[in-house]
PDB file of C-alpha atoms in Angstrom:
ATOM      1  CA  UNK A   1      -0.005   0.013   0.001  1.00 43.00           C
ATOM      2  CA  UNK A   2       1.421   3.387  -1.078  1.00 54.00           C
ATOM      3  CA  UNK A   3      -0.705   5.567   1.072  1.00 65.00           C
ATOM      4  CA  UNK A   4       0.817   8.286   3.306  1.00 69.00           C
ATOM      5  CA  UNK A   5       0.470   7.045   6.886  1.00 85.00           C
ATOM      6  CA  UNK A   6      -1.415  10.140   8.106  1.00 92.00           C
ATOM      7  CA  UNK A   7      -3.705  10.138   5.080  1.00 95.00           C
ATOM      8  CA  UNK A   8      -4.290   6.342   5.434  1.00 93.00           C
ATOM      9  CA  UNK A   9      -4.998   6.685   9.165  1.00 95.00           C
ATOM     10  CA  UNK A  10      -7.545   9.477   8.482  1.00 97.00           C
ATOM     11  CA  UNK A  11      -9.383   7.636   5.793  1.00 97.00           C
ATOM     12  CA  UNK A  12      -9.499   4.353   7.664  1.00 95.00           C
ATOM     13  CA  UNK A  13     -10.883   6.156  10.717  1.00 96.00           C
ATOM     14  CA  UNK A  14     -13.583   7.777   8.584  1.00 97.00           C
ATOM     15  CA  UNK A  15     -14.459   4.391   7.038  1.00 95.00           C
ATOM     16  CA  UNK A  16     -15.215   3.085  10.579  1.00 95.00           C
ATOM     17  CA  UNK A  17     -16.919   6.159  11.908  1.00 94.00           C
ATOM     18  CA  UNK A  18     -18.834   7.724   9.005  1.00 96.00           C
ATOM     19  CA  UNK A  19     -22.514   6.852   8.483  1.00 96.00           C
ATOM     20  CA  UNK A  20     -23.091   3.784   6.379  1.00 94.00           C
ATOM     21  CA  UNK A  21     -24.288   5.852   3.425  1.00 96.00           C
ATOM     22  CA  UNK A  22     -21.031   7.801   3.406  1.00 97.00           C
ATOM     23  CA  UNK A  23     -18.361   5.223   4.537  1.00 97.00           C
ATOM     24  CA  UNK A  24     -17.880   3.736   1.158  1.00 97.00           C
ATOM     25  CA  UNK A  25     -16.619   7.042  -0.154  1.00 98.00           C
ATOM     26  CA  UNK A  26     -13.580   6.839   2.160  1.00 98.00           C
ATOM     27  CA  UNK A  27     -12.855   3.366   0.945  1.00 97.00           C
ATOM     28  CA  UNK A  28     -12.887   4.592  -2.707  1.00 98.00           C
ATOM     29  CA  UNK A  29     -10.838   7.685  -1.748  1.00 98.00           C
ATOM     30  CA  UNK A  30      -8.173   5.456  -0.399  1.00 96.00           C
ATOM     31  CA  UNK A  31      -8.171   3.185  -3.427  1.00 97.00           C
ATOM     32  CA  UNK A  32      -7.895   5.966  -5.969  1.00 97.00           C
ATOM     33  CA  UNK A  33      -5.268   7.837  -3.819  1.00 97.00           C
ATOM     34  CA  UNK A  34      -3.153   4.672  -3.679  1.00 96.00           C
ATOM     35  CA  UNK A  35      -3.399   4.272  -7.448  1.00 97.00           C
ATOM     36  CA  UNK A  36      -2.756   7.965  -8.027  1.00 96.00           C
ATOM     37  CA  UNK A  37      -5.814   8.476 -10.255  1.00 97.00           C
ATOM     38  CA  UNK A  38      -5.988  12.128  -9.489  1.00 98.00           C
ATOM     39  CA  UNK A  39      -8.670  13.272 -11.900  1.00 97.00           C
ATOM     40  CA  UNK A  40     -11.150  10.566 -10.918  1.00 98.00           C
ATOM     41  CA  UNK A  41     -10.386  11.165  -7.260  1.00 98.00           C
ATOM     42  CA  UNK A  42     -11.054  14.963  -7.700  1.00 98.00           C
ATOM     43  CA  UNK A  43     -14.476  14.054  -9.295  1.00 98.00           C
ATOM     44  CA  UNK A  44     -15.280  11.759  -6.409  1.00 98.00           C
ATOM     45  CA  UNK A  45     -14.324  14.269  -3.752  1.00 98.00           C
ATOM     46  CA  UNK A  46     -16.543  16.842  -5.576  1.00 97.00           C
ATOM     47  CA  UNK A  47     -19.467  14.423  -5.519  1.00 97.00           C
ATOM     48  CA  UNK A  48     -18.938  13.752  -1.814  1.00 98.00           C
ATOM     49  CA  UNK A  49     -18.731  17.368  -0.637  1.00 96.00           C
ATOM     50  CA  UNK A  50     -21.891  18.209  -2.515  1.00 94.00           C
ATOM     51  CA  UNK A  51     -23.891  15.685  -0.472  1.00 96.00           C
ATOM     52  CA  UNK A  52     -25.692  17.677   2.328  1.00 95.00           C
ATOM     53  CA  UNK A  53     -25.037  14.881   4.872  1.00 96.00           C
ATOM     54  CA  UNK A  54     -21.334  15.154   4.234  1.00 97.00           C
ATOM     55  CA  UNK A  55     -21.199  18.801   5.592  1.00 97.00           C
ATOM     56  CA  UNK A  56     -19.607  17.795   8.913  1.00 97.00           C
ATOM     57  CA  UNK A  57     -16.765  16.112   7.008  1.00 97.00           C
ATOM     58  CA  UNK A  58     -15.838  19.000   4.671  1.00 98.00           C
ATOM     59  CA  UNK A  59     -13.241  20.687   6.885  1.00 98.00           C
ATOM     60  CA  UNK A  60     -11.540  17.343   7.631  1.00 97.00           C
ATOM     61  CA  UNK A  61     -11.581  16.160   4.063  1.00 98.00           C
ATOM     62  CA  UNK A  62      -9.868  19.338   2.997  1.00 98.00           C
ATOM     63  CA  UNK A  63      -7.275  19.589   5.814  1.00 97.00           C
ATOM     64  CA  UNK A  64      -6.511  15.919   6.222  1.00 97.00           C
ATOM     65  CA  UNK A  65      -6.830  14.658   2.750  1.00 97.00           C
ATOM     66  CA  UNK A  66      -7.094  17.181  -0.106  1.00 98.00           C
ATOM     67  CA  UNK A  67      -4.127  19.247   1.008  1.00 97.00           C
ATOM     68  CA  UNK A  68      -1.885  16.187   0.633  1.00 96.00           C
ATOM     69  CA  UNK A  69      -2.339  15.889  -3.141  1.00 97.00           C
ATOM     70  CA  UNK A  70      -3.625  19.286  -4.101  1.00 97.00           C
ATOM     71  CA  UNK A  71      -0.680  19.850  -6.554  1.00 96.00           C
ATOM     72  CA  UNK A  72      -2.113  17.276  -8.798  1.00 97.00           C
ATOM     73  CA  UNK A  73      -5.673  18.703  -9.098  1.00 96.00           C
ATOM     74  CA  UNK A  74      -7.266  21.536 -11.030  1.00 96.00           C
ATOM     75  CA  UNK A  75      -6.796  24.651  -8.929  1.00 97.00           C
ATOM     76  CA  UNK A  76     -10.330  25.968  -9.457  1.00 97.00           C
ATOM     77  CA  UNK A  77     -11.604  22.630  -7.967  1.00 97.00           C
ATOM     78  CA  UNK A  78      -9.109  23.091  -5.138  1.00 98.00           C
ATOM     79  CA  UNK A  79     -10.633  26.507  -4.370  1.00 98.00           C
ATOM     80  CA  UNK A  80     -14.134  25.081  -4.458  1.00 97.00           C
ATOM     81  CA  UNK A  81     -13.102  22.341  -1.983  1.00 98.00           C
ATOM     82  CA  UNK A  82     -11.597  24.982   0.316  1.00 98.00           C
ATOM     83  CA  UNK A  83     -14.798  27.033  -0.021  1.00 98.00           C
ATOM     84  CA  UNK A  84     -16.888  24.036   1.001  1.00 97.00           C
ATOM     85  CA  UNK A  85     -14.697  23.770   4.162  1.00 98.00           C
ATOM     86  CA  UNK A  86     -14.752  27.479   4.831  1.00 98.00           C
ATOM     87  CA  UNK A  87     -18.701  27.439   4.706  1.00 97.00           C
ATOM     88  CA  UNK A  88     -18.509  25.078   7.735  1.00 97.00           C
ATOM     89  CA  UNK A  89     -16.485  27.439   9.943  1.00 98.00           C
ATOM     90  CA  UNK A  90     -18.233  28.898  13.003  1.00 97.00           C
ATOM     91  CA  UNK A  91     -16.614  32.326  12.409  1.00 98.00           C
ATOM     92  CA  UNK A  92     -17.301  34.296   9.219  1.00 98.00           C
ATOM     93  CA  UNK A  93     -14.079  36.293   9.904  1.00 98.00           C
ATOM     94  CA  UNK A  94     -12.126  33.021  10.062  1.00 98.00           C
ATOM     95  CA  UNK A  95     -13.698  31.918   6.860  1.00 98.00           C
ATOM     96  CA  UNK A  96     -12.727  35.218   5.080  1.00 98.00           C
ATOM     97  CA  UNK A  97      -9.051  34.866   6.341  1.00 98.00           C
ATOM     98  CA  UNK A  98      -8.999  31.216   5.286  1.00 98.00           C
ATOM     99  CA  UNK A  99     -10.098  32.105   1.651  1.00 98.00           C
ATOM    100  CA  UNK A 100      -7.597  34.937   1.526  1.00 98.00           C
ATOM    101  CA  UNK A 101      -4.875  32.472   2.431  1.00 98.00           C
ATOM    102  CA  UNK A 102      -6.075  30.108  -0.263  1.00 98.00           C
ATOM    103  CA  UNK A 103      -6.009  33.051  -2.768  1.00 98.00           C
ATOM    104  CA  UNK A 104      -2.377  33.686  -2.006  1.00 98.00           C
ATOM    105  CA  UNK A 105      -1.571  29.942  -2.375  1.00 97.00           C
ATOM    106  CA  UNK A 106      -3.022  29.773  -5.903  1.00 98.00           C
ATOM    107  CA  UNK A 107      -1.699  33.110  -7.049  1.00 98.00           C
ATOM    108  CA  UNK A 108       0.498  31.640  -9.759  1.00 97.00           C
ATOM    109  CA  UNK A 109       0.590  32.515 -13.510  1.00 96.00           C
ATOM    110  CA  UNK A 110      -1.025  29.240 -14.428  1.00 96.00           C
ATOM    111  CA  UNK A 111      -3.870  29.443 -11.805  1.00 97.00           C
ATOM    112  CA  UNK A 112      -5.165  33.002 -12.062  1.00 97.00           C
ATOM    113  CA  UNK A 113      -8.705  31.836 -12.475  1.00 97.00           C
ATOM    114  CA  UNK A 114      -8.476  30.009  -9.174  1.00 98.00           C
ATOM    115  CA  UNK A 115      -6.867  33.092  -7.634  1.00 98.00           C
ATOM    116  CA  UNK A 116      -9.832  35.236  -8.825  1.00 98.00           C
ATOM    117  CA  UNK A 117     -12.426  32.713  -7.527  1.00 98.00           C
ATOM    118  CA  UNK A 118     -10.714  32.551  -4.100  1.00 98.00           C
ATOM    119  CA  UNK A 119     -10.578  36.451  -3.885  1.00 98.00           C
ATOM    120  CA  UNK A 120     -14.266  36.629  -4.879  1.00 98.00           C
ATOM    121  CA  UNK A 121     -15.281  34.114  -2.205  1.00 98.00           C
ATOM    122  CA  UNK A 122     -13.182  35.924   0.421  1.00 98.00           C
ATOM    123  CA  UNK A 123     -14.971  39.105  -0.606  1.00 98.00           C
ATOM    124  CA  UNK A 124     -18.340  37.334  -0.100  1.00 97.00           C
ATOM    125  CA  UNK A 125     -17.403  36.628   3.522  1.00 98.00           C
ATOM    126  CA  UNK A 126     -16.123  40.216   3.959  1.00 98.00           C
ATOM    127  CA  UNK A 127     -19.483  41.397   2.713  1.00 98.00           C
ATOM    128  CA  UNK A 128     -21.183  39.281   5.316  1.00 97.00           C
ATOM    129  CA  UNK A 129     -19.080  41.134   7.855  1.00 97.00           C
ATOM    130  CA  UNK A 130     -20.432  44.445   6.275  1.00 97.00           C
ATOM    131  CA  UNK A 131     -16.981  45.319   5.000  1.00 97.00           C
ATOM    132  CA  UNK A 132     -18.278  47.128   1.909  1.00 97.00           C
ATOM    133  CA  UNK A 133     -15.033  48.930   0.999  1.00 97.00           C
ATOM    134  CA  UNK A 134     -12.949  45.809   0.999  1.00 97.00           C
ATOM    135  CA  UNK A 135     -15.618  44.010  -1.040  1.00 98.00           C
ATOM    136  CA  UNK A 136     -15.693  46.796  -3.588  1.00 98.00           C
ATOM    137  CA  UNK A 137     -11.948  46.798  -4.010  1.00 98.00           C
ATOM    138  CA  UNK A 138     -11.869  43.032  -4.509  1.00 98.00           C
ATOM    139  CA  UNK A 139     -14.683  43.199  -7.100  1.00 98.00           C
ATOM    140  CA  UNK A 140     -12.895  45.915  -9.070  1.00 98.00           C
ATOM    141  CA  UNK A 141      -9.669  43.911  -8.981  1.00 97.00           C
ATOM    142  CA  UNK A 142     -11.451  40.675 -10.050  1.00 97.00           C
ATOM    143  CA  UNK A 143     -13.342  42.417 -12.762  1.00 97.00           C
ATOM    144  CA  UNK A 144     -10.015  43.474 -14.342  1.00 97.00           C
ATOM    145  CA  UNK A 145      -8.662  39.950 -13.922  1.00 97.00           C
ATOM    146  CA  UNK A 146     -11.706  38.328 -15.563  1.00 95.00           C
ATOM    147  CA  UNK A 147     -11.681  40.700 -18.404  1.00 94.00           C
ATOM    148  CA  UNK A 148      -8.056  39.741 -19.106  1.00 95.00           C
ATOM    149  CA  UNK A 149      -8.754  36.013 -19.362  1.00 95.00           C
ATOM    150  CA  UNK A 150      -8.940  34.459 -22.799  1.00 92.00           C
ATOM    151  CA  UNK A 151     -11.594  31.992 -21.418  1.00 91.00           C
ATOM    152  CA  UNK A 152     -13.449  32.009 -18.119  1.00 92.00           C
ATOM    153  CA  UNK A 153     -14.806  28.980 -16.248  1.00 93.00           C
ATOM    154  CA  UNK A 154     -18.597  29.625 -15.731  1.00 92.00           C
ATOM    155  CA  UNK A 155     -18.048  29.091 -12.023  1.00 94.00           C
ATOM    156  CA  UNK A 156     -15.874  32.242 -11.965  1.00 96.00           C
ATOM    157  CA  UNK A 157     -18.561  34.307 -13.658  1.00 95.00           C
ATOM    158  CA  UNK A 158     -21.217  32.846 -11.274  1.00 94.00           C
ATOM    159  CA  UNK A 159     -19.085  33.829  -8.257  1.00 96.00           C
ATOM    160  CA  UNK A 160     -18.461  37.309  -9.641  1.00 97.00           C
ATOM    161  CA  UNK A 161     -22.085  38.080 -10.439  1.00 96.00           C
ATOM    162  CA  UNK A 162     -23.248  36.624  -7.089  1.00 95.00           C
ATOM    163  CA  UNK A 163     -20.868  38.739  -5.032  1.00 97.00           C
ATOM    164  CA  UNK A 164     -21.645  41.806  -7.201  1.00 97.00           C
ATOM    165  CA  UNK A 165     -25.453  41.296  -6.744  1.00 97.00           C
ATOM    166  CA  UNK A 166     -25.063  40.971  -2.962  1.00 97.00           C
ATOM    167  CA  UNK A 167     -22.846  43.977  -2.854  1.00 98.00           C
ATOM    168  CA  UNK A 168     -25.290  46.200  -4.691  1.00 97.00           C
ATOM    169  CA  UNK A 169     -28.054  44.854  -2.614  1.00 96.00           C
ATOM    170  CA  UNK A 170     -26.200  45.843   0.581  1.00 97.00           C
ATOM    171  CA  UNK A 171     -25.625  49.293  -0.985  1.00 96.00           C
ATOM    172  CA  UNK A 172     -29.411  49.527  -1.882  1.00 95.00           C
ATOM    173  CA  UNK A 173     -28.407  50.066  -5.507  1.00 96.00           C
ATOM    174  CA  UNK A 174     -31.249  47.873  -6.800  1.00 95.00           C
ATOM    175  CA  UNK A 175     -30.803  48.539 -10.524  1.00 96.00           C
ATOM    176  CA  UNK A 176     -27.241  47.114 -10.375  1.00 96.00           C
ATOM    177  CA  UNK A 177     -28.441  44.371  -8.020  1.00 96.00           C
ATOM    178  CA  UNK A 178     -31.138  43.140 -10.432  1.00 95.00           C
ATOM    179  CA  UNK A 179     -28.659  43.400 -13.348  1.00 96.00           C
ATOM    180  CA  UNK A 180     -26.071  41.223 -11.678  1.00 96.00           C
ATOM    181  CA  UNK A 181     -28.688  38.858 -10.343  1.00 93.00           C
ATOM    182  CA  UNK A 182     -29.976  38.270 -13.870  1.00 93.00           C
ATOM    183  CA  UNK A 183     -26.470  37.752 -15.190  1.00 93.00           C
ATOM    184  CA  UNK A 184     -25.928  35.256 -12.347  1.00 92.00           C
ATOM    185  CA  UNK A 185     -28.978  33.293 -13.371  1.00 88.00           C
ATOM    186  CA  UNK A 186     -27.775  33.235 -17.001  1.00 86.00           C
ATOM    187  CA  UNK A 187     -24.639  31.326 -16.134  1.00 82.00           C
ATOM    188  CA  UNK A 188     -25.867  28.759 -13.644  1.00 78.00           C
ATOM    189  CA  UNK A 189     -28.390  25.908 -13.463  1.00 68.00           C
ATOM    190  CA  UNK A 190     -31.070  27.303 -11.132  1.00 56.00           C
ATOM    191  CA  UNK A 191     -31.436  23.769  -9.776  1.00 57.00           C
ATOM    192  CA  UNK A 192     -28.024  24.154  -8.255  1.00 57.00           C
ATOM    193  CA  UNK A 193     -29.262  27.038  -6.032  1.00 52.00           C
ATOM    194  CA  UNK A 194     -30.423  26.233  -2.549  1.00 47.00           C
ATOM    195  CA  UNK A 195     -34.080  26.945  -1.745  1.00 42.00           C
ATOM    196  CA  UNK A 196     -32.949  29.935   0.303  1.00 46.00           C
ATOM    197  CA  UNK A 197     -30.910  31.255  -2.683  1.00 52.00           C
ATOM    198  CA  UNK A 198     -33.832  30.712  -5.082  1.00 45.00           C
ATOM    199  CA  UNK A 199     -36.101  32.836  -2.862  1.00 43.00           C
ATOM    200  CA  UNK A 200     -33.397  35.522  -2.490  1.00 50.00           C
ATOM    201  CA  UNK A 201     -32.884  35.653  -6.270  1.00 47.00           C
ATOM    202  CA  UNK A 202     -36.511  35.571  -7.197  1.00 46.00           C
TER     203      UNK A 202
END
């Protein structure tokens, strides 16, 4: 078995302790990790973290597992995994700082989309703290970044328009809010929104 001892111990513990409907994921994680099938492993982790019942495991999965092999994965996916963990934090301030740290980690020439995404999601948490100035500055920076990209992953556009919409809503600039909310809906599958988000965007 070619599994890092810490990673192996974490995965085997979760196999024993996770609910039956989730335990098999940890067995599959270990198998794919051992065989170094990184793309398939990334897809399986993505499936796992999007299961509502897996929410309590998201921080552990990121810190104890994903961090070990992050250099092999798509960096936009890495930021999304980090975001899933950050959303489980008890402190919004800690979540903002965590995403800012992730943004610095992926600030490389080959991963600027991921850098923009991490900045946008850190701005979202800053907005929840009512830090409008910081949010505005980040949105302006990210707009320039996005406009410079030859191609843009739809998840980046979705994050940008969502944070813009929420920013303008907080500023009571409802014309800009509705404009960005409509742009958001144009680049996502509405079924991906939570019930709360659907009500908010309606």
